[in-house]
Amino acid sequence: MSKNTICIMAALWLSLLTVGWTGSVVYAVENRPGMDHYLDGLEAYDRGAYDEALADFSKAIEKDGNNMEYQYRFGLTYSKLGKDLEASSIFRAVIAKDKARYGAAYFDLADIHTRKKDYAAALKVLDEAEKNVEDTARVYMEKGVVCLKMKDTACAEDNFRKALALKPELAQSAYYHLGLVYLEKNDSAAAKGMFKQAIDVDPKTDIAAAARSAMENTGAMRRAAKPWHVIADLSYAYDDNIPNDPLDAPGFSADPATDLGDQYQALGLNAYYSFSFSSNLGLDVGYALSYLRYNDSDNGNILGNSPYLLLKHSGKSWAADLRYTYSYYTEDGDKKLSQNALVPTIRVDEPYGMQSSISLGYIDKDYLDDGVTPDASHMFVKARQMFKIPGREIRPFLGMGYGDEDADTDEATYTYFEFMAGVSFLLPYSIYADLSYTDLRSDYDVVYGAGKREDKGYLIFTQLSKNVYDGVIARLSYLYVKNNSNVMTSGLTPNYDPYEYDKNIVKFQVEVSL
């Protein structure tokens, strides 16, 4: 039963009691001036049609201007429409006439000031409410929320604990907000303890779900709050065949095989500094170094330098970022590649723990090896949908992508489709696991024999990660890549596919937030 239905039933019940049991429902409504418009307004308000609700409540007030319930609902609707001046005026008038019954208007007034980030005014209203309403426990909860937004952790903790002492039934909300206080104080252990207490009160509520989510993200939130981040990784890889340029994405080959087997190591170091302009706007400025060295050859070793910028913005249920990266690669000391990449991404949080994301990308590749490798521009779009199994720390996801690389030669020009399925889940000892499978299909412009070259392949990826210390996370991953094509060499015994290969990559990574 919806909240609106309960309100309507209560209003009708009150009307019946007022006129006596001999009157009909229609008779009752007619004898409460404006009640029919009021009920229409409640229904419109409940479904979010605030302009319609405002008109209905206005009609109800025209018929009974002294009805404080009509007035109060009128103010609430103005507030929903963002007309804070009108809403504040109505709330003040309602409080002045009947503060005992409409003490909730104090909280609505404080909320208007809080939304405008006028926290001093919000606290002043709540101080007034403390003297005039019976539910002082709620006053303390509201004060705690305002103090938390002000980052005044002492004030917030004091008010939440007062609310808990006065009204034990507020325990779940109080514990949850105390967890947020301890997060703000950088005490992640105490924060997790409070979130756990909130969950234990009643594991099935929305507050419990928020507490679980906060516990899962405590490490990430703590790392995000620190300005300096350093990521170091060491990779070991084995290629059964090496037909693809080391600078290209795994699975997309561009040149015939030059070796039948090789191992290589890759070292990476990435450091960035996070600037925070507001609670929902930030900028990361970073620099990444990478070095790839083959065991069986003194040639082809790659050194990469990649400065980058990442602009981040978040809303109530969405987040977006824009990343620009400039990369410069050398091969055995010789100029190899200059690359510019621009990638915007948007993520949307949806009901039932779902999240959707979409990324667009443009990459300009300027090869500096005197025309040996053709220049190219690369565009792609990728979408991903994540789900959450209720009551379980299991998150399956599906994804797909399309890309187009337009190079100066047909041999290096291709389009591709990719389809991904995977799952993330929690293992014992707070170890998070990721497992995914990606199917790849690439179509090249170059013609071999009777048709164009077509590649088919897949990737299998698995990763384990764990917060080993506050601000330190370790990851161990394994990537397997398989690729085949429809091209077969002629005149050789036996014939073979020059674009067939297997790739195995094991990587260990440590991220430290300072």
Short mmCIF file of C-alpha atoms in Angstrom, two decimals:
data_model
loop_
_atom_site.label_atom_id
_atom_site.label_comp_id
_atom_site.label_asym_id
_atom_site.label_seq_id
_atom_site.Cartn_x
_atom_site.Cartn_y
_atom_site.Cartn_z
CA MET A 1 0.00 0.00 0.00
CA SER A 2 1.48 3.33 -1.06
CA LYS A 3 1.98 6.25 1.30
CA ASN A 4 -0.47 8.24 -0.82
CA THR A 5 -3.16 5.57 -0.46
CA ILE A 6 -2.73 5.62 3.31
CA CYS A 7 -3.09 9.42 3.34
CA ILE A 8 -6.29 9.26 1.27
CA MET A 9 -7.81 6.54 3.45
CA ALA A 10 -6.93 8.49 6.59
CA ALA A 11 -8.49 11.67 5.21
CA LEU A 12 -11.70 9.86 4.27
CA TRP A 13 -11.82 8.12 7.64
CA LEU A 14 -11.45 11.47 9.41
CA SER A 15 -14.19 12.90 7.24
CA LEU A 16 -16.55 10.07 8.16
CA LEU A 17 -15.88 10.54 11.85
CA THR A 18 -16.52 14.26 11.49
CA VAL A 19 -19.97 13.96 9.85
CA GLY A 20 -21.12 10.76 11.55
CA TRP A 21 -21.73 7.31 10.18
CA THR A 22 -25.02 8.31 8.52
CA GLY A 23 -23.25 10.46 5.92
CA SER A 24 -21.86 9.02 2.71
CA VAL A 25 -18.25 9.45 1.54
CA VAL A 26 -19.41 12.00 -1.02
CA TYR A 27 -21.30 13.87 1.65
CA ALA A 28 -18.15 13.89 3.84
CA VAL A 29 -15.95 15.30 1.11
CA GLU A 30 -18.48 17.95 0.23
CA ASN A 31 -18.57 19.05 3.88
CA ARG A 32 -14.77 19.45 4.02
CA PRO A 33 -14.29 22.39 1.64
CA GLY A 34 -11.55 21.72 -0.91
CA MET A 35 -11.02 18.08 0.16
CA ASP A 36 -11.64 16.73 -3.35
CA HIS A 37 -8.92 19.01 -4.78
CA TYR A 38 -6.64 18.13 -1.86
CA LEU A 39 -6.95 14.40 -2.57
CA ASP A 40 -6.27 15.01 -6.27
CA GLY A 41 -3.19 16.99 -5.24
CA LEU A 42 -1.93 14.15 -3.06
CA GLU A 43 -2.28 11.72 -5.94
CA ALA A 44 -0.44 14.04 -8.35
CA TYR A 45 2.30 14.73 -5.76
CA ASP A 46 2.78 11.01 -5.21
CA ARG A 47 3.48 10.39 -8.91
CA GLY A 48 5.78 13.40 -9.24
CA ALA A 49 3.43 15.66 -11.20
CA TYR A 50 4.27 18.67 -9.03
CA ASP A 51 2.84 21.38 -11.31
CA GLU A 52 -0.45 19.52 -11.34
CA ALA A 53 -0.31 19.01 -7.56
CA LEU A 54 0.38 22.71 -7.03
CA ALA A 55 -2.73 23.63 -9.02
CA ASP A 56 -4.89 21.16 -7.04
CA PHE A 57 -3.64 22.36 -3.65
CA SER A 58 -4.19 25.97 -4.75
CA LYS A 59 -7.82 25.17 -5.55
CA ALA A 60 -8.21 23.49 -2.15
CA ILE A 61 -6.82 26.60 -0.41
CA GLU A 62 -9.24 28.82 -2.34
CA LYS A 63 -12.09 26.89 -0.73
CA ASP A 64 -10.56 26.69 2.76
CA GLY A 65 -7.68 29.08 3.30
CA ASN A 66 -7.46 28.29 7.02
CA ASN A 67 -6.70 24.59 6.52
CA MET A 68 -3.05 24.20 7.58
CA GLU A 69 -2.73 20.78 5.95
CA TYR A 70 -3.56 22.31 2.57
CA GLN A 71 -1.04 25.07 3.23
CA TYR A 72 1.69 22.69 4.33
CA ARG A 73 1.29 20.47 1.27
CA PHE A 74 1.32 23.59 -0.89
CA GLY A 75 4.72 24.50 0.61
CA LEU A 76 6.09 21.00 0.10
CA THR A 77 5.13 21.13 -3.57
CA TYR A 78 6.80 24.53 -4.03
CA SER A 79 9.94 23.03 -2.47
CA LYS A 80 9.88 20.10 -4.91
CA LEU A 81 9.66 22.58 -7.78
CA GLY A 82 12.74 24.41 -6.47
CA LYS A 83 10.77 27.55 -5.57
CA ASP A 84 12.49 27.93 -2.23
CA LEU A 85 11.38 31.51 -1.46
CA GLU A 86 7.68 30.62 -1.79
CA ALA A 87 8.12 27.36 0.12
CA SER A 88 10.01 29.05 2.97
CA SER A 89 7.30 31.71 3.31
CA ILE A 90 4.56 29.08 3.57
CA PHE A 91 6.51 26.93 6.06
CA ARG A 92 7.04 29.97 8.29
CA ALA A 93 3.33 30.84 8.14
CA VAL A 94 2.33 27.27 9.03
CA ILE A 95 4.75 27.16 11.97
CA ALA A 96 3.49 30.50 13.25
CA LYS A 97 -0.12 29.24 13.30
CA ASP A 98 0.37 25.68 14.57
CA LYS A 99 3.96 24.74 15.47
CA ALA A 100 2.78 21.84 17.62
CA ARG A 101 1.15 19.94 14.72
CA TYR A 102 3.42 21.16 11.94
CA GLY A 103 6.84 21.01 13.57
CA ALA A 104 7.99 19.03 10.51
CA ALA A 105 8.04 22.34 8.63
CA TYR A 106 11.16 23.24 10.63
CA PHE A 107 12.95 20.30 9.02
CA ASP A 108 11.71 21.31 5.58
CA LEU A 109 13.03 24.83 6.15
CA ALA A 110 16.39 23.47 7.29
CA ASP A 111 16.51 21.24 4.20
CA ILE A 112 16.07 24.27 1.93
CA HIS A 113 19.02 26.01 3.60
CA THR A 114 21.10 22.81 3.46
CA ARG A 115 20.47 22.40 -0.27
CA LYS A 116 21.71 25.95 -0.75
CA LYS A 117 24.75 25.08 1.42
CA ASP A 118 23.77 27.77 3.93
CA TYR A 119 24.58 25.46 6.83
CA ALA A 120 24.61 28.20 9.49
CA ALA A 121 21.01 29.13 8.60
CA ALA A 122 20.01 25.44 8.66
CA LEU A 123 21.45 24.98 12.16
CA LYS A 124 19.69 28.14 13.33
CA VAL A 125 16.34 26.74 12.20
CA LEU A 126 17.06 23.43 13.92
CA ASP A 127 18.00 25.23 17.14
CA GLU A 128 14.56 26.85 16.98
CA ALA A 129 12.97 23.44 16.32
CA GLU A 130 14.70 21.96 19.37
CA LYS A 131 12.73 24.40 21.57
CA ASN A 132 9.37 23.86 19.90
CA VAL A 133 8.94 20.23 18.78
CA GLU A 134 8.53 17.09 20.82
CA ASP A 135 10.68 14.89 18.59
CA THR A 136 14.05 16.29 19.67
CA ALA A 137 15.74 13.04 18.64
CA ARG A 138 14.96 13.87 15.02
CA VAL A 139 16.26 17.39 15.58
CA TYR A 140 19.59 15.92 16.70
CA MET A 141 19.69 13.59 13.68
CA GLU A 142 19.07 16.52 11.33
CA LYS A 143 21.71 18.60 13.10
CA GLY A 144 24.17 15.75 12.76
CA VAL A 145 23.59 15.55 9.01
CA VAL A 146 24.16 19.30 8.61
CA CYS A 147 27.33 19.17 10.73
CA LEU A 148 28.59 16.23 8.66
CA LYS A 149 28.10 18.25 5.47
CA MET A 150 30.09 21.04 7.15
CA LYS A 151 32.80 18.43 7.89
CA ASP A 152 32.45 19.30 11.58
CA THR A 153 32.86 15.70 12.77
CA ALA A 154 32.78 16.54 16.50
CA CYS A 155 29.42 18.31 16.14
CA ALA A 156 28.03 15.52 13.92
CA GLU A 157 29.09 12.71 16.25
CA ASP A 158 27.73 14.50 19.31
CA ASN A 159 24.30 15.00 17.74
CA PHE A 160 24.01 11.48 16.35
CA ARG A 161 24.84 10.01 19.76
CA LYS A 162 22.27 12.30 21.44
CA ALA A 163 19.62 11.08 18.99
CA LEU A 164 20.55 7.46 19.67
CA ALA A 165 20.33 7.96 23.44
CA LEU A 166 16.90 9.60 23.22
CA LYS A 167 15.33 7.25 20.70
CA PRO A 168 16.83 3.74 20.40
CA GLU A 169 14.58 2.99 17.40
CA LEU A 170 16.81 5.40 15.44
CA ALA A 171 19.76 3.07 16.04
CA GLN A 172 20.16 1.91 12.45
CA SER A 173 20.20 5.42 10.99
CA ALA A 174 22.42 6.69 13.83
CA TYR A 175 24.98 3.89 13.40
CA TYR A 176 25.05 4.42 9.64
CA HIS A 177 25.66 8.15 9.98
CA LEU A 178 28.28 7.58 12.68
CA GLY A 179 30.04 5.35 10.16
CA LEU A 180 30.09 8.28 7.73
CA VAL A 181 31.50 10.46 10.51
CA TYR A 182 34.37 8.03 11.10
CA LEU A 183 35.04 7.87 7.37
CA GLU A 184 35.38 11.65 7.38
CA LYS A 185 37.80 11.29 10.31
CA ASN A 186 39.85 8.78 8.26
CA ASP A 187 39.17 6.01 10.80
CA SER A 188 38.13 3.24 8.41
CA ALA A 189 38.18 0.50 11.09
CA ALA A 190 35.71 2.39 13.31
CA ALA A 191 33.60 3.25 10.24
CA LYS A 192 33.30 -0.40 9.26
CA GLY A 193 32.32 -1.27 12.83
CA MET A 194 29.48 1.27 12.76
CA PHE A 195 28.28 0.11 9.35
CA LYS A 196 28.21 -3.46 10.62
CA GLN A 197 26.10 -2.43 13.63
CA ALA A 198 23.69 -0.67 11.29
CA ILE A 199 23.34 -3.83 9.20
CA ASP A 200 22.82 -6.01 12.27
CA VAL A 201 19.81 -3.93 13.38
CA ASP A 202 17.82 -5.03 10.30
CA PRO A 203 19.67 -6.46 7.27
CA LYS A 204 16.68 -6.02 4.93
CA THR A 205 16.24 -2.22 4.99
CA ASP A 206 17.50 0.40 2.53
CA ILE A 207 19.79 1.78 5.26
CA ALA A 208 21.36 -1.68 5.66
CA ALA A 209 21.93 -1.82 1.89
CA ALA A 210 23.60 1.60 2.02
CA ALA A 211 25.76 0.44 4.95
CA ARG A 212 26.85 -2.67 3.03
CA SER A 213 27.73 -0.55 0.02
CA ALA A 214 29.68 1.86 2.24
CA MET A 215 31.60 -1.05 3.80
CA GLU A 216 32.51 -2.38 0.35
CA ASN A 217 33.69 1.03 -0.80
CA THR A 218 35.40 2.16 2.40
CA GLY A 219 38.85 1.34 1.03
CA ALA A 220 38.14 3.04 -2.29
CA MET A 221 36.67 6.09 -0.55
CA ARG A 222 39.69 6.36 1.69
CA ARG A 223 42.06 6.09 -1.25
CA ALA A 224 40.05 8.64 -3.22
CA ALA A 225 40.27 11.08 -0.32
CA LYS A 226 44.07 11.02 -0.44
CA PRO A 227 45.74 13.30 -2.97
CA TRP A 228 48.76 11.22 -4.05
CA HIS A 229 48.36 7.82 -5.71
CA VAL A 230 51.18 5.58 -6.97
CA ILE A 231 50.58 2.36 -8.92
CA ALA A 232 53.44 -0.01 -9.72
CA ASP A 233 53.09 -3.23 -11.70
CA LEU A 234 55.25 -6.08 -12.96
CA SER A 235 54.08 -8.32 -15.80
CA TYR A 236 55.40 -11.57 -17.23
CA ALA A 237 54.08 -12.68 -20.61
CA TYR A 238 54.53 -15.53 -23.07
CA ASP A 239 53.49 -15.30 -26.73
CA ASP A 240 53.16 -18.44 -28.77
CA ASN A 241 53.42 -16.10 -31.72
CA ILE A 242 53.87 -12.34 -32.01
CA PRO A 243 51.94 -11.07 -35.02
CA ASN A 244 50.68 -7.89 -33.39
CA ASP A 245 52.48 -4.67 -32.68
CA PRO A 246 53.19 -4.39 -28.92
CA LEU A 247 51.61 -0.93 -29.01
CA ASP A 248 48.26 -2.19 -30.33
CA ALA A 249 45.41 -3.55 -28.23
CA PRO A 250 45.60 -7.30 -27.43
CA GLY A 251 43.91 -9.44 -30.04
CA PHE A 252 44.19 -7.05 -33.00
CA SER A 253 47.12 -8.11 -35.17
CA ALA A 254 48.61 -5.89 -37.82
CA ASP A 255 51.77 -7.53 -39.15
CA PRO A 256 52.76 -11.08 -40.16
CA ALA A 257 54.48 -13.26 -37.58
CA THR A 258 58.14 -12.54 -37.01
CA ASP A 259 58.78 -15.08 -34.26
CA LEU A 260 57.41 -18.41 -33.18
CA GLY A 261 57.63 -17.89 -29.47
CA ASP A 262 58.89 -15.34 -27.02
CA GLN A 263 58.64 -14.20 -23.44
CA TYR A 264 58.72 -10.63 -22.26
CA GLN A 265 58.49 -8.63 -19.06
CA ALA A 266 56.76 -5.30 -18.63
CA LEU A 267 57.31 -2.80 -15.85
CA GLY A 268 54.89 0.02 -15.16
CA LEU A 269 54.81 3.02 -12.83
CA ASN A 270 51.86 5.39 -12.65
CA ALA A 271 51.61 8.37 -10.28
CA TYR A 272 48.86 10.96 -10.12
CA TYR A 273 47.67 13.77 -7.89
CA SER A 274 43.97 14.40 -7.24
CA PHE A 275 42.65 17.95 -7.04
CA SER A 276 39.22 18.41 -5.46
CA PHE A 277 37.34 21.56 -6.49
CA SER A 278 34.10 20.60 -4.74
CA SER A 279 32.37 17.52 -3.34
CA ASN A 280 31.43 16.40 -6.87
CA LEU A 281 34.14 17.86 -9.12
CA GLY A 282 37.78 16.80 -9.27
CA LEU A 283 40.81 16.53 -11.53
CA ASP A 284 43.59 13.92 -11.61
CA VAL A 285 46.94 14.94 -13.09
CA GLY A 286 49.22 11.98 -13.71
CA TYR A 287 52.22 10.49 -15.47
CA ALA A 288 52.69 6.86 -16.48
CA LEU A 289 55.93 5.12 -17.45
CA SER A 290 56.10 1.67 -19.04
CA TYR A 291 58.89 -0.56 -20.27
CA LEU A 292 58.51 -3.78 -22.27
CA ARG A 293 61.50 -6.07 -22.79
CA TYR A 294 61.68 -9.28 -24.88
CA ASN A 295 63.82 -12.17 -23.62
CA ASP A 296 64.84 -13.67 -26.95
CA SER A 297 65.76 -10.47 -28.74
CA ASP A 298 67.75 -7.37 -28.10
CA ASN A 299 65.47 -5.51 -30.50
CA GLY A 300 61.90 -4.29 -30.21
CA ASN A 301 62.02 -3.19 -26.57
CA ILE A 302 59.51 -0.42 -25.92
CA LEU A 303 59.67 2.55 -23.55
CA GLY A 304 56.50 4.59 -23.06
CA ASN A 305 55.85 8.01 -21.47
CA SER A 306 52.22 9.02 -20.92
CA PRO A 307 51.14 12.20 -19.12
CA TYR A 308 47.37 12.46 -18.69
CA LEU A 309 44.48 14.48 -17.26
CA LEU A 310 41.25 13.01 -15.85
CA LEU A 311 38.33 15.37 -15.15
CA LYS A 312 35.68 13.81 -12.87
CA HIS A 313 32.17 14.94 -12.03
CA SER A 314 29.48 13.13 -10.04
CA GLY A 315 25.79 13.62 -9.39
CA LYS A 316 23.33 11.96 -7.05
CA SER A 317 22.96 8.81 -9.17
CA TRP A 318 25.49 9.29 -11.95
CA ALA A 319 29.14 10.06 -12.60
CA ALA A 320 31.08 11.19 -15.65
CA ASP A 321 34.73 11.66 -16.49
CA LEU A 322 36.81 12.88 -19.40
CA ARG A 323 40.34 11.52 -19.86
CA TYR A 324 43.02 12.94 -22.14
CA THR A 325 46.30 11.05 -22.56
CA TYR A 326 49.36 11.92 -24.60
CA SER A 327 51.70 8.96 -25.15
CA TYR A 328 55.18 8.89 -26.62
CA TYR A 329 56.92 5.57 -27.33
CA THR A 330 60.46 4.72 -28.37
CA GLU A 331 61.73 1.37 -29.66
CA ASP A 332 65.33 0.64 -28.71
CA GLY A 333 65.88 4.38 -28.34
CA ASP A 334 64.40 5.25 -31.75
CA LYS A 335 61.20 7.28 -32.12
CA LYS A 336 58.26 4.94 -32.58
CA LEU A 337 54.84 6.44 -31.87
CA SER A 338 53.17 9.68 -30.77
CA GLN A 339 49.57 9.18 -29.67
CA ASN A 340 46.70 11.37 -28.45
CA ALA A 341 43.64 9.78 -26.82
CA LEU A 342 40.40 11.36 -25.62
CA VAL A 343 37.89 9.14 -23.77
CA PRO A 344 34.66 10.39 -22.12
CA THR A 345 32.73 7.96 -19.90
CA ILE A 346 29.39 8.20 -18.11
CA ARG A 347 28.03 5.83 -15.44
CA VAL A 348 24.45 5.75 -14.17
CA ASP A 349 23.34 4.05 -10.94
CA GLU A 350 19.97 2.38 -11.34
CA PRO A 351 17.46 0.67 -9.03
CA TYR A 352 18.19 -2.75 -7.55
CA GLY A 353 21.95 -2.24 -7.54
CA MET A 354 22.31 -2.03 -11.33
CA GLN A 355 24.79 0.29 -13.04
CA SER A 356 25.13 1.23 -16.71
CA SER A 357 28.18 2.76 -18.33
CA ILE A 358 29.13 3.91 -21.78
CA SER A 359 32.51 5.07 -23.11
CA LEU A 360 33.43 6.80 -26.34
CA GLY A 361 36.97 7.14 -27.55
CA TYR A 362 39.12 8.74 -30.20
CA ILE A 363 42.81 7.89 -30.59
CA ASP A 364 45.16 9.49 -33.10
CA LYS A 365 48.28 7.41 -33.84
CA ASP A 366 51.25 9.08 -35.50
CA TYR A 367 54.02 6.53 -36.15
CA LEU A 368 57.47 8.09 -36.30
CA ASP A 369 59.39 5.24 -37.94
CA ASP A 370 59.63 6.78 -41.42
CA GLY A 371 56.54 5.11 -42.82
CA VAL A 372 57.34 1.55 -41.71
CA THR A 373 54.08 1.45 -39.75
CA PRO A 374 51.09 3.34 -41.21
CA ASP A 375 49.51 6.19 -39.26
CA ALA A 376 45.96 5.59 -38.07
CA SER A 377 42.97 7.05 -36.25
CA HIS A 378 40.93 4.84 -33.96
CA MET A 379 37.35 5.37 -32.73
CA PHE A 380 35.32 3.15 -30.43
CA VAL A 381 32.18 2.93 -28.31
CA LYS A 382 31.74 0.52 -25.40
CA ALA A 383 28.70 -0.14 -23.19
CA ARG A 384 28.43 -2.20 -20.03
CA GLN A 385 25.55 -3.20 -17.76
CA MET A 386 26.25 -4.44 -14.24
CA PHE A 387 23.74 -6.22 -12.00
CA LYS A 388 23.72 -7.12 -8.31
CA ILE A 389 22.26 -10.30 -6.91
CA PRO A 390 20.11 -9.29 -3.90
CA GLY A 391 21.59 -10.24 -0.56
CA ARG A 392 24.79 -11.59 -2.13
CA GLU A 393 28.13 -9.98 -2.89
CA ILE A 394 27.92 -11.14 -6.51
CA ARG A 395 27.80 -8.74 -9.47
CA PRO A 396 27.45 -10.20 -12.98
CA PHE A 397 27.85 -7.90 -15.97
CA LEU A 398 27.46 -7.83 -19.75
CA GLY A 399 29.17 -5.57 -22.24
CA MET A 400 29.69 -4.91 -25.91
CA GLY A 401 31.83 -2.66 -28.04
CA TYR A 402 32.49 -1.51 -31.58
CA GLY A 403 35.64 0.05 -32.95
CA ASP A 404 37.07 1.31 -36.23
CA GLU A 405 40.73 1.88 -37.04
CA ASP A 406 41.31 3.86 -40.21
CA ALA A 407 44.95 3.46 -41.25
CA ASP A 408 46.93 4.63 -44.28
CA THR A 409 47.05 1.06 -45.65
CA ASP A 410 44.39 -1.63 -46.11
CA GLU A 411 46.53 -4.13 -44.17
CA ALA A 412 46.20 -2.05 -41.01
CA THR A 413 42.59 -0.84 -41.48
CA TYR A 414 39.92 -2.81 -39.65
CA THR A 415 36.68 -2.74 -37.68
CA TYR A 416 35.88 -4.94 -34.72
CA PHE A 417 33.06 -6.08 -32.44
CA GLU A 418 33.49 -7.37 -28.92
CA PHE A 419 31.04 -9.02 -26.53
CA MET A 420 31.85 -9.43 -22.84
CA ALA A 421 30.34 -11.36 -19.96
CA GLY A 422 31.74 -11.59 -16.45
CA VAL A 423 31.18 -11.56 -12.74
CA SER A 424 32.72 -9.96 -9.64
CA PHE A 425 32.34 -11.59 -6.25
CA LEU A 426 33.73 -11.63 -2.72
CA LEU A 427 35.92 -14.50 -1.51
CA PRO A 428 36.95 -15.34 2.07
CA TYR A 429 39.51 -13.06 3.75
CA SER A 430 37.99 -10.00 1.99
CA ILE A 431 39.50 -10.92 -1.37
CA TYR A 432 37.61 -9.63 -4.40
CA ALA A 433 37.62 -11.71 -7.57
CA ASP A 434 36.85 -10.68 -11.16
CA LEU A 435 36.33 -13.11 -14.02
CA SER A 436 35.39 -12.20 -17.59
CA TYR A 437 35.22 -13.61 -21.10
CA THR A 438 35.41 -11.41 -24.21
CA ASP A 439 34.63 -12.59 -27.74
CA LEU A 440 36.41 -10.66 -30.51
CA ARG A 441 35.62 -10.33 -34.23
CA SER A 442 37.81 -8.18 -36.52
CA ASP A 443 37.28 -7.43 -40.22
CA TYR A 444 40.24 -6.04 -42.20
CA ASP A 445 40.14 -4.17 -45.50
CA VAL A 446 43.03 -6.16 -46.97
CA VAL A 447 42.10 -8.96 -49.40
CA TYR A 448 43.82 -12.36 -49.30
CA GLY A 449 42.91 -14.76 -52.10
CA ALA A 450 39.14 -14.90 -52.49
CA GLY A 451 38.14 -12.66 -49.63
CA LYS A 452 39.02 -10.15 -46.98
CA ARG A 453 40.93 -11.06 -43.86
CA GLU A 454 38.74 -11.89 -40.86
CA ASP A 455 40.08 -12.54 -37.35
CA LYS A 456 38.29 -14.40 -34.58
CA GLY A 457 39.50 -14.58 -31.02
CA TYR A 458 38.71 -14.35 -27.37
CA LEU A 459 40.13 -13.08 -24.08
CA ILE A 460 39.85 -14.68 -20.65
CA PHE A 461 40.67 -12.43 -17.73
CA THR A 462 40.76 -13.12 -14.01
CA GLN A 463 41.94 -10.95 -11.14
CA LEU A 464 42.23 -11.15 -7.35
CA SER A 465 42.51 -7.97 -5.30
CA LYS A 466 42.78 -7.22 -1.59
CA ASN A 467 43.27 -4.24 0.69
CA VAL A 468 46.40 -5.40 2.47
CA TYR A 469 46.71 -2.22 4.51
CA ASP A 470 44.87 1.08 4.84
CA GLY A 471 45.65 2.90 1.59
CA VAL A 472 47.40 -0.13 0.00
CA ILE A 473 45.74 -2.54 -2.42
CA ALA A 474 47.39 -5.51 -4.15
CA ARG A 475 46.16 -7.16 -7.36
CA LEU A 476 47.17 -10.36 -9.14
CA SER A 477 45.76 -10.94 -12.63
CA TYR A 478 46.01 -13.38 -15.52
CA LEU A 479 45.05 -12.67 -19.14
CA TYR A 480 44.84 -15.27 -21.90
CA VAL A 481 44.37 -14.13 -25.53
CA LYS A 482 43.63 -16.43 -28.45
CA ASN A 483 43.50 -15.23 -32.08
CA ASN A 484 42.90 -16.93 -35.44
CA SER A 485 42.25 -15.67 -38.96
CA ASN A 486 40.94 -16.98 -42.27
CA VAL A 487 44.36 -16.40 -43.90
CA MET A 488 46.64 -19.33 -44.75
CA THR A 489 50.11 -19.06 -46.26
CA SER A 490 50.74 -20.75 -49.60
CA GLY A 491 53.80 -22.51 -50.91
CA LEU A 492 54.94 -23.56 -47.47
CA THR A 493 54.82 -26.97 -45.84
CA PRO A 494 52.84 -27.13 -43.75
CA ASN A 495 50.55 -24.16 -44.41
CA TYR A 496 49.87 -22.03 -41.37
CA ASP A 497 47.88 -19.02 -40.27
CA PRO A 498 50.35 -16.13 -39.83
CA TYR A 499 47.88 -14.32 -37.56
CA GLU A 500 47.24 -17.19 -35.16
CA TYR A 501 48.71 -16.80 -31.71
CA ASP A 502 48.27 -17.37 -27.98
CA LYS A 503 49.22 -14.80 -25.40
CA ASN A 504 49.57 -15.39 -21.65
CA ILE A 505 50.13 -12.44 -19.32
CA VAL A 506 50.54 -12.59 -15.55
CA LYS A 507 50.61 -9.24 -13.74
CA PHE A 508 51.20 -8.24 -10.14
CA GLN A 509 50.22 -4.71 -9.18
CA VAL A 510 50.39 -2.62 -6.01
CA GLU A 511 48.51 0.67 -5.56
CA VAL A 512 49.48 3.02 -2.73
CA SER A 513 47.55 6.16 -1.73
CA LEU A 514 49.55 8.70 0.25
#
